[in-house]
Structures are given as C-alpha cells and as structure tokens.
C-alpha cells in the first residue's frame, strides 16, 4: 500500500510540475500566432493524429492562435495509383502535369483539409478549411524548374482572410494549393507555405512537424540533438554538410521565416505524442529551436 501511495504521489508531483512549468509560457504566448506545418508520421498514424489535433485545440483554448498548414503526399500517391497515374519526381519535386494537378487539388483541398477540419471541430475547436485560392490568400508562381509541371512557390501572401478568421475565434486549416496570376493552379511545398504565412503574419512561432527529432550534429545519433541555434549556426551546419538531404529545405524555410520577422522556428518530431505542447510549454522542449 505504501509503494502504491508513493507511486501515486510521484505521478501527482510530475503532473503539478508540468502544469506549473507551462503557466509562464501560456501567459507569454496568449494572443500570439503559432503556425504549425502538419505532416509526416503524425498525419498517417491515427493515434498520433488524435494527439496533434488535441494539442491544436488546447492551444486555442489557452488563448494562442494556431494556424495549421498541411500537405498530404502519401494520400496523393494512393489516389494517383487508384487512378492509374504513376507518381513521378524530379530533383525532389513531384512532377505535376495537368492530370496529377487535378488529383493533388482533389486530395489536399477536398479530402485531407476537410478531414482535419472535422477532427478539430469534433475535438471542441472551431476550424475553417482554406486553400491558397480562398480570398487570394496565396498567389503562386512557377518554381522555375523545367519538366516538373505545375509546381509552384509563393509569390505573394494576403493574410486578410486568415486574420478575419483568427479574430472571430476560428482555427484556419490551409492546404498548400494556390493559383498564379492567370488562374492556373499550382502545387506548393507545404513547409514553404507555412513559412511564408508565418512571416506575413509576424507569427510568434513556426513549427514544422517531421519524422526526425530535429537537427542532429550526427544524423545517426539522436542524442546529438541541437536544441537551440541561430541563423548563422544553421547556415554553417548546411555548408558543413551536417544538415543534409531533406533537412536542408526545412532549415532554409525556418531561416527565411526568421529573417522576415518570425520570432522562433522549431523542427520537432511529430511521432512523439503531444509533441506540440511539449515543445511550446516546457523548459526543455523536445526538438530544435531556431532563433534570429
């Protein structure tokens, strides 16, 4: 009985410590905007998805203004295969011809986006789904690489519709599809969209959910996680080859957002349950934080 009481006491002590630790962060970030790029394993695993959705609703409940930006690569591939279209990539970009673009828009805007909206609403939040075309939120331009089809980058951001939703208590959920000046729809990397929206809003934080712990000094050793670094250090890690492969565009996205006024950018592992809350509301966090 004594052992059981000691265990209960230890659990309660941990809970009190975590809640107490969270309080100053809640006070600091109330009324601030946090842009979350949602993707990776946390988007495919239903258990992790539930935890992320609850985290987003929690943020809204304590006065933070969360904005969710999402991709949906695996689901796009699934639907392309169902329709007999072979997924193709060039220089790390999805080759997006007219037929593929139709599928991308259908999946991201009509399927993934509305699923996330429904899940947030079911969890007690108030979400509204958008894509770059809504309210001219994003104007796209071609990425400039030949042979990739309708792959775009962000040319211009108009955040009026996002601000209107936030001011009315809604959680914007944004898919990374936008049209160019002529109305042609383009597929844009969701990290890029999240970073540009965060910069345009002067967000407190940009958070990229990934399948790695963050930025590692040694990519094969998770214990070498770099918990905090600045823009110059991030650039040096890229030039030294420490940051390589798919992590390079993510770090560059963070650096670009910081240079445009975002106060902090985070790369965290979405495979950890409640990763968002642990990164934002605890002293140690769980990933890598980049600051200007």
mmCIF file of C-alpha atoms in Angstrom:
data_model
loop_
_atom_site.group_PDB
_atom_site.id
_atom_site.type_symbol
_atom_site.label_atom_id
_atom_site.label_comp_id
_atom_site.label_asym_id
_atom_site.label_seq_id
_atom_site.Cartn_x
_atom_site.Cartn_y
_atom_site.Cartn_z
ATOM 1 C CA UNK A 1 0.000 0.000 0.000
ATOM 2 C CA UNK A 2 2.887 2.336 0.854
ATOM 3 C CA UNK A 3 4.559 1.645 -2.521
ATOM 4 C CA UNK A 4 1.303 2.374 -4.300
ATOM 5 C CA UNK A 5 0.902 5.652 -2.394
ATOM 6 C CA UNK A 6 4.474 6.637 -3.234
ATOM 7 C CA UNK A 7 3.838 5.930 -6.915
ATOM 8 C CA UNK A 8 0.609 7.958 -6.886
ATOM 9 C CA UNK A 9 2.432 10.765 -5.123
ATOM 10 C CA UNK A 10 5.194 10.745 -7.728
ATOM 11 C CA UNK A 11 2.682 10.858 -10.595
ATOM 12 C CA UNK A 12 0.799 13.741 -8.992
ATOM 13 C CA UNK A 13 4.069 15.587 -8.367
ATOM 14 C CA UNK A 14 5.007 15.214 -12.057
ATOM 15 C CA UNK A 15 1.621 16.493 -13.164
ATOM 16 C CA UNK A 16 1.849 19.526 -10.877
ATOM 17 C CA UNK A 17 5.401 20.270 -12.082
ATOM 18 C CA UNK A 18 4.376 20.101 -15.749
ATOM 19 C CA UNK A 19 1.343 22.316 -15.220
ATOM 20 C CA UNK A 20 3.365 24.801 -13.174
ATOM 21 C CA UNK A 21 6.101 24.852 -15.826
ATOM 22 C CA UNK A 22 3.529 25.517 -18.540
ATOM 23 C CA UNK A 23 1.935 28.542 -16.838
ATOM 24 C CA UNK A 24 4.509 31.240 -17.744
ATOM 25 C CA UNK A 25 4.567 30.025 -21.351
ATOM 26 C CA UNK A 26 0.781 30.139 -21.556
ATOM 27 C CA UNK A 27 0.882 33.686 -20.194
ATOM 28 C CA UNK A 28 3.641 34.661 -22.628
ATOM 29 C CA UNK A 29 2.003 33.245 -25.763
ATOM 30 C CA UNK A 30 -1.636 34.176 -25.125
ATOM 31 C CA UNK A 31 -2.835 36.206 -28.086
ATOM 32 C CA UNK A 32 0.185 35.209 -30.201
ATOM 33 C CA UNK A 33 0.061 33.319 -33.504
ATOM 34 C CA UNK A 34 1.646 29.887 -33.953
ATOM 35 C CA UNK A 35 1.811 28.372 -37.447
ATOM 36 C CA UNK A 36 2.029 24.575 -37.469
ATOM 37 C CA UNK A 37 3.061 22.667 -40.576
ATOM 38 C CA UNK A 38 1.359 19.313 -40.138
ATOM 39 C CA UNK A 39 2.719 16.284 -41.974
ATOM 40 C CA UNK A 40 4.843 13.174 -41.663
ATOM 41 C CA UNK A 41 4.003 10.178 -39.473
ATOM 42 C CA UNK A 42 1.767 12.304 -37.259
ATOM 43 C CA UNK A 43 -0.555 12.673 -40.226
ATOM 44 C CA UNK A 44 -0.758 8.968 -41.090
ATOM 45 C CA UNK A 45 -0.928 7.376 -37.624
ATOM 46 C CA UNK A 46 -4.446 7.746 -36.181
ATOM 47 C CA UNK A 47 -3.163 7.682 -32.571
ATOM 48 C CA UNK A 48 -0.650 10.473 -33.245
ATOM 49 C CA UNK A 49 -3.195 12.391 -35.317
ATOM 50 C CA UNK A 50 -5.565 12.432 -32.349
ATOM 51 C CA UNK A 51 -2.820 13.820 -30.092
ATOM 52 C CA UNK A 52 -1.845 16.570 -32.554
ATOM 53 C CA UNK A 53 -5.484 17.590 -33.037
ATOM 54 C CA UNK A 54 -5.952 17.786 -29.262
ATOM 55 C CA UNK A 55 -2.779 19.872 -28.957
ATOM 56 C CA UNK A 56 -4.076 22.324 -31.566
ATOM 57 C CA UNK A 57 -7.415 22.661 -29.780
ATOM 58 C CA UNK A 58 -5.579 23.067 -26.455
ATOM 59 C CA UNK A 59 -3.557 25.944 -27.917
ATOM 60 C CA UNK A 60 -6.756 27.687 -28.979
ATOM 61 C CA UNK A 61 -8.361 27.100 -25.572
ATOM 62 C CA UNK A 62 -5.499 28.818 -23.700
ATOM 63 C CA UNK A 63 -5.585 31.867 -25.957
ATOM 64 C CA UNK A 64 -2.923 31.014 -28.535
ATOM 65 C CA UNK A 65 -3.922 31.474 -32.204
ATOM 66 C CA UNK A 66 -2.950 28.253 -34.039
ATOM 67 C CA UNK A 67 -2.880 28.079 -37.824
ATOM 68 C CA UNK A 68 -2.471 24.679 -39.464
ATOM 69 C CA UNK A 69 -0.803 24.257 -42.864
ATOM 70 C CA UNK A 70 -0.779 20.751 -44.320
ATOM 71 C CA UNK A 71 0.438 18.683 -47.208
ATOM 72 C CA UNK A 72 -0.625 15.120 -47.969
ATOM 73 C CA UNK A 73 1.945 13.353 -50.128
ATOM 74 C CA UNK A 74 1.158 9.739 -49.152
ATOM 75 C CA UNK A 75 -2.568 10.174 -49.766
ATOM 76 C CA UNK A 76 -1.866 11.844 -53.109
ATOM 77 C CA UNK A 77 0.225 8.816 -54.093
ATOM 78 C CA UNK A 78 -2.567 6.464 -53.022
ATOM 79 C CA UNK A 79 -5.113 8.237 -55.231
ATOM 80 C CA UNK A 80 -2.749 8.513 -58.177
ATOM 81 C CA UNK A 81 -2.261 4.749 -58.037
ATOM 82 C CA UNK A 82 -6.024 4.179 -57.809
ATOM 83 C CA UNK A 83 -6.448 6.246 -60.976
ATOM 84 C CA UNK A 84 -3.598 4.521 -62.797
ATOM 85 C CA UNK A 85 -1.258 7.536 -62.730
ATOM 86 C CA UNK A 86 2.321 6.755 -61.790
ATOM 87 C CA UNK A 87 3.805 9.225 -59.264
ATOM 88 C CA UNK A 88 6.980 10.822 -60.630
ATOM 89 C CA UNK A 89 9.613 13.020 -59.021
ATOM 90 C CA UNK A 90 12.405 15.188 -60.372
ATOM 91 C CA UNK A 91 15.037 16.910 -58.221
ATOM 92 C CA UNK A 92 12.921 16.167 -55.158
ATOM 93 C CA UNK A 93 9.805 17.775 -56.674
ATOM 94 C CA UNK A 94 6.608 15.960 -57.550
ATOM 95 C CA UNK A 95 6.127 16.110 -61.330
ATOM 96 C CA UNK A 96 2.679 17.675 -61.544
ATOM 97 C CA UNK A 97 1.133 17.528 -65.010
ATOM 98 C CA UNK A 98 -2.494 18.552 -65.560
ATOM 99 C CA UNK A 99 -3.917 15.152 -64.572
ATOM 100 C CA UNK A 100 -1.748 14.945 -61.464
ATOM 101 C CA UNK A 101 -2.650 18.518 -60.502
ATOM 102 C CA UNK A 102 -6.338 17.599 -60.585
ATOM 103 C CA UNK A 103 -5.655 14.742 -58.161
ATOM 104 C CA UNK A 104 -3.453 16.897 -55.914
ATOM 105 C CA UNK A 105 -6.153 19.551 -55.626
ATOM 106 C CA UNK A 106 -8.881 16.977 -55.057
ATOM 107 C CA UNK A 107 -6.931 15.210 -52.311
ATOM 108 C CA UNK A 108 -5.456 18.210 -50.493
ATOM 109 C CA UNK A 109 -8.388 20.628 -50.720
ATOM 110 C CA UNK A 110 -11.340 18.280 -50.859
ATOM 111 C CA UNK A 111 -10.224 15.394 -48.710
ATOM 112 C CA UNK A 112 -7.284 15.944 -46.335
ATOM 113 C CA UNK A 113 -8.255 19.513 -45.500
ATOM 114 C CA UNK A 114 -11.854 18.687 -44.680
ATOM 115 C CA UNK A 115 -10.850 15.677 -42.608
ATOM 116 C CA UNK A 116 -8.605 17.854 -40.446
ATOM 117 C CA UNK A 117 -11.333 20.478 -40.113
ATOM 118 C CA UNK A 118 -13.809 17.817 -38.995
ATOM 119 C CA UNK A 119 -11.369 16.322 -36.467
ATOM 120 C CA UNK A 120 -10.602 19.710 -34.912
ATOM 121 C CA UNK A 121 -14.306 20.509 -34.677
ATOM 122 C CA UNK A 122 -15.021 17.116 -33.095
ATOM 123 C CA UNK A 123 -12.307 17.796 -30.505
ATOM 124 C CA UNK A 124 -14.014 21.029 -29.459
ATOM 125 C CA UNK A 125 -12.302 23.562 -31.713
ATOM 126 C CA UNK A 126 -13.743 25.733 -34.461
ATOM 127 C CA UNK A 127 -11.843 25.144 -37.678
ATOM 128 C CA UNK A 128 -12.323 26.545 -41.181
ATOM 129 C CA UNK A 129 -10.632 24.993 -44.213
ATOM 130 C CA UNK A 130 -8.873 27.110 -46.834
ATOM 131 C CA UNK A 131 -6.523 26.751 -49.758
ATOM 132 C CA UNK A 132 -4.329 29.422 -51.304
ATOM 133 C CA UNK A 133 -7.087 30.406 -53.731
ATOM 134 C CA UNK A 134 -9.525 31.423 -50.990
ATOM 135 C CA UNK A 135 -9.565 35.182 -50.545
ATOM 136 C CA UNK A 136 -6.434 35.357 -52.712
ATOM 137 C CA UNK A 137 -4.551 34.140 -49.654
ATOM 138 C CA UNK A 138 -1.595 32.980 -51.783
ATOM 139 C CA UNK A 139 -0.572 33.934 -55.290
ATOM 140 C CA UNK A 140 1.709 31.312 -56.816
ATOM 141 C CA UNK A 141 4.395 31.443 -59.453
ATOM 142 C CA UNK A 142 6.130 28.582 -61.202
ATOM 143 C CA UNK A 143 9.075 27.204 -59.279
ATOM 144 C CA UNK A 144 11.304 27.724 -62.307
ATOM 145 C CA UNK A 145 12.466 24.135 -62.759
ATOM 146 C CA UNK A 146 11.826 22.645 -66.196
ATOM 147 C CA UNK A 147 9.929 19.407 -66.596
ATOM 148 C CA UNK A 148 8.076 19.430 -63.271
ATOM 149 C CA UNK A 149 4.720 20.742 -64.488
ATOM 150 C CA UNK A 150 2.556 22.862 -62.221
ATOM 151 C CA UNK A 151 4.880 23.060 -59.222
ATOM 152 C CA UNK A 152 4.856 26.485 -57.663
ATOM 153 C CA UNK A 153 6.326 28.687 -54.998
ATOM 154 C CA UNK A 154 4.802 31.528 -53.038
ATOM 155 C CA UNK A 155 4.773 34.818 -54.919
ATOM 156 C CA UNK A 156 2.506 36.854 -52.652
ATOM 157 C CA UNK A 157 0.525 36.404 -49.427
ATOM 158 C CA UNK A 158 -2.626 38.313 -48.430
ATOM 159 C CA UNK A 159 -3.472 37.367 -44.846
ATOM 160 C CA UNK A 160 -6.704 39.352 -44.506
ATOM 161 C CA UNK A 161 -8.905 36.256 -44.609
ATOM 162 C CA UNK A 162 -6.701 34.478 -42.061
ATOM 163 C CA UNK A 163 -6.774 37.477 -39.712
ATOM 164 C CA UNK A 164 -10.546 37.707 -40.068
ATOM 165 C CA UNK A 165 -10.916 34.058 -39.061
ATOM 166 C CA UNK A 166 -8.498 34.341 -36.135
ATOM 167 C CA UNK A 167 -10.243 37.472 -34.851
ATOM 168 C CA UNK A 168 -13.544 35.586 -34.963
ATOM 169 C CA UNK A 169 -12.155 32.681 -32.926
ATOM 170 C CA UNK A 170 -11.620 30.179 -35.745
ATOM 171 C CA UNK A 171 -8.630 27.926 -36.440
ATOM 172 C CA UNK A 172 -7.583 28.260 -40.114
ATOM 173 C CA UNK A 173 -6.558 24.980 -41.760
ATOM 174 C CA UNK A 174 -4.716 25.691 -45.012
ATOM 175 C CA UNK A 175 -3.815 23.327 -47.860
ATOM 176 C CA UNK A 176 -0.763 24.115 -49.992
ATOM 177 C CA UNK A 177 -2.538 24.669 -53.317
ATOM 178 C CA UNK A 178 -2.662 28.113 -54.957
ATOM 179 C CA UNK A 179 -3.239 29.774 -58.331
ATOM 180 C CA UNK A 180 -0.940 32.060 -60.304
ATOM 181 C CA UNK A 181 -1.861 35.431 -61.827
ATOM 182 C CA UNK A 182 -3.566 33.674 -64.753
ATOM 183 C CA UNK A 183 -5.593 31.355 -62.528
ATOM 184 C CA UNK A 184 -3.505 28.233 -63.153
ATOM 185 C CA UNK A 185 -3.410 26.081 -60.024
ATOM 186 C CA UNK A 186 -0.016 25.033 -58.641
ATOM 187 C CA UNK A 187 1.138 22.537 -56.040
ATOM 188 C CA UNK A 188 3.411 24.225 -53.463
ATOM 189 C CA UNK A 189 5.595 22.649 -50.792
ATOM 190 C CA UNK A 190 3.686 22.852 -47.505
ATOM 191 C CA UNK A 191 6.795 23.834 -45.491
ATOM 192 C CA UNK A 192 7.246 26.822 -47.793
ATOM 193 C CA UNK A 193 3.600 27.851 -47.466
ATOM 194 C CA UNK A 194 3.766 27.590 -43.671
ATOM 195 C CA UNK A 195 6.943 29.672 -43.534
ATOM 196 C CA UNK A 196 5.615 32.421 -45.799
ATOM 197 C CA UNK A 197 2.299 32.650 -43.939
ATOM 198 C CA UNK A 198 4.134 32.790 -40.604
ATOM 199 C CA UNK A 199 6.349 35.587 -41.937
ATOM 200 C CA UNK A 200 3.418 37.563 -43.341
ATOM 201 C CA UNK A 201 1.602 37.358 -40.005
ATOM 202 C CA UNK A 202 4.683 38.153 -37.904
ATOM 203 C CA UNK A 203 3.997 34.905 -36.055
ATOM 204 C CA UNK A 204 5.462 34.105 -32.665
ATOM 205 C CA UNK A 205 6.401 30.616 -33.837
ATOM 206 C CA UNK A 206 6.678 28.441 -36.928
ATOM 207 C CA UNK A 207 6.632 24.745 -36.051
ATOM 208 C CA UNK A 208 7.474 22.042 -38.582
ATOM 209 C CA UNK A 209 6.358 18.534 -37.611
ATOM 210 C CA UNK A 210 8.765 15.970 -39.070
ATOM 211 C CA UNK A 211 9.842 12.346 -38.704
ATOM 212 C CA UNK A 212 13.153 13.215 -37.034
ATOM 213 C CA UNK A 213 13.979 14.554 -33.572
ATOM 214 C CA UNK A 214 15.209 17.811 -35.051
ATOM 215 C CA UNK A 215 18.641 18.984 -36.170
ATOM 216 C CA UNK A 216 21.281 16.435 -35.194
ATOM 217 C CA UNK A 217 25.044 17.002 -35.015
ATOM 218 C CA UNK A 218 25.350 13.343 -36.042
ATOM 219 C CA UNK A 219 22.434 12.142 -38.149
ATOM 220 C CA UNK A 220 22.914 8.592 -36.831
ATOM 221 C CA UNK A 221 22.851 9.574 -33.162
ATOM 222 C CA UNK A 222 19.623 11.051 -31.773
ATOM 223 C CA UNK A 223 21.456 12.050 -28.577
ATOM 224 C CA UNK A 224 23.308 14.756 -30.566
ATOM 225 C CA UNK A 225 20.140 16.846 -30.919
ATOM 226 C CA UNK A 226 20.846 20.576 -31.154
ATOM 227 C CA UNK A 227 18.139 22.149 -29.039
ATOM 228 C CA UNK A 228 18.795 25.821 -29.868
ATOM 229 C CA UNK A 229 20.700 27.591 -32.636
ATOM 230 C CA UNK A 230 20.659 30.858 -34.533
ATOM 231 C CA UNK A 231 20.533 31.693 -38.242
ATOM 232 C CA UNK A 232 24.313 31.834 -38.639
ATOM 233 C CA UNK A 233 24.813 28.467 -36.938
ATOM 234 C CA UNK A 234 22.092 26.920 -39.112
ATOM 235 C CA UNK A 235 23.752 28.181 -42.295
ATOM 236 C CA UNK A 236 27.131 26.867 -41.141
ATOM 237 C CA UNK A 237 25.661 23.421 -40.469
ATOM 238 C CA UNK A 238 24.334 23.339 -44.037
ATOM 239 C CA UNK A 239 27.680 24.408 -45.512
ATOM 240 C CA UNK A 240 29.483 21.798 -43.382
ATOM 241 C CA UNK A 241 27.141 19.046 -44.576
ATOM 242 C CA UNK A 242 25.834 18.376 -41.063
ATOM 243 C CA UNK A 243 22.376 19.396 -42.267
ATOM 244 C CA UNK A 244 21.817 17.439 -45.475
ATOM 245 C CA UNK A 245 19.190 15.866 -47.717
ATOM 246 C CA UNK A 246 15.574 16.580 -46.921
ATOM 247 C CA UNK A 247 16.500 18.567 -43.824
ATOM 248 C CA UNK A 248 18.106 21.349 -45.905
ATOM 249 C CA UNK A 249 14.839 22.822 -47.277
ATOM 250 C CA UNK A 250 13.258 22.620 -43.811
ATOM 251 C CA UNK A 251 16.133 24.522 -42.191
ATOM 252 C CA UNK A 252 16.171 27.044 -45.054
ATOM 253 C CA UNK A 253 12.432 27.512 -44.585
ATOM 254 C CA UNK A 254 12.996 28.277 -40.892
ATOM 255 C CA UNK A 255 15.872 30.655 -41.642
ATOM 256 C CA UNK A 256 13.829 32.535 -44.235
ATOM 257 C CA UNK A 257 10.882 32.939 -41.845
ATOM 258 C CA UNK A 258 13.163 34.193 -39.059
ATOM 259 C CA UNK A 259 14.775 36.694 -41.407
ATOM 260 C CA UNK A 260 11.276 38.042 -42.153
ATOM 261 C CA UNK A 261 10.294 38.559 -38.530
ATOM 262 C CA UNK A 262 9.085 35.240 -37.097
ATOM 263 C CA UNK A 263 10.373 35.125 -33.509
ATOM 264 C CA UNK A 264 11.244 31.415 -33.349
ATOM 265 C CA UNK A 265 11.106 28.395 -35.658
ATOM 266 C CA UNK A 266 11.002 24.819 -34.438
ATOM 267 C CA UNK A 267 11.689 21.463 -36.069
ATOM 268 C CA UNK A 268 10.177 18.712 -33.941
ATOM 269 C CA UNK A 269 9.363 15.027 -34.128
ATOM 270 C CA UNK A 270 5.641 14.549 -34.675
ATOM 271 C CA UNK A 271 5.982 10.895 -33.687
ATOM 272 C CA UNK A 272 6.092 11.963 -30.026
ATOM 273 C CA UNK A 273 2.570 12.151 -28.539
ATOM 274 C CA UNK A 274 1.697 15.755 -27.665
ATOM 275 C CA UNK A 275 4.873 16.984 -29.357
ATOM 276 C CA UNK A 276 3.430 20.479 -29.831
ATOM 277 C CA UNK A 277 2.634 21.028 -26.163
ATOM 278 C CA UNK A 278 5.972 19.627 -25.016
ATOM 279 C CA UNK A 279 7.869 21.957 -27.366
ATOM 280 C CA UNK A 280 5.894 25.108 -26.600
ATOM 281 C CA UNK A 281 5.051 24.792 -22.906
ATOM 282 C CA UNK A 282 8.065 23.087 -21.282
ATOM 283 C CA UNK A 283 11.529 24.417 -20.486
ATOM 284 C CA UNK A 284 13.472 21.727 -22.354
ATOM 285 C CA UNK A 285 11.146 21.162 -25.324
ATOM 286 C CA UNK A 286 11.722 18.092 -27.484
ATOM 287 C CA UNK A 287 13.150 19.386 -30.768
ATOM 288 C CA UNK A 288 15.349 22.076 -32.299
ATOM 289 C CA UNK A 289 14.516 25.755 -31.900
ATOM 290 C CA UNK A 290 15.998 28.307 -34.299
ATOM 291 C CA UNK A 291 16.100 31.996 -33.419
ATOM 292 C CA UNK A 292 17.242 35.073 -35.280
#
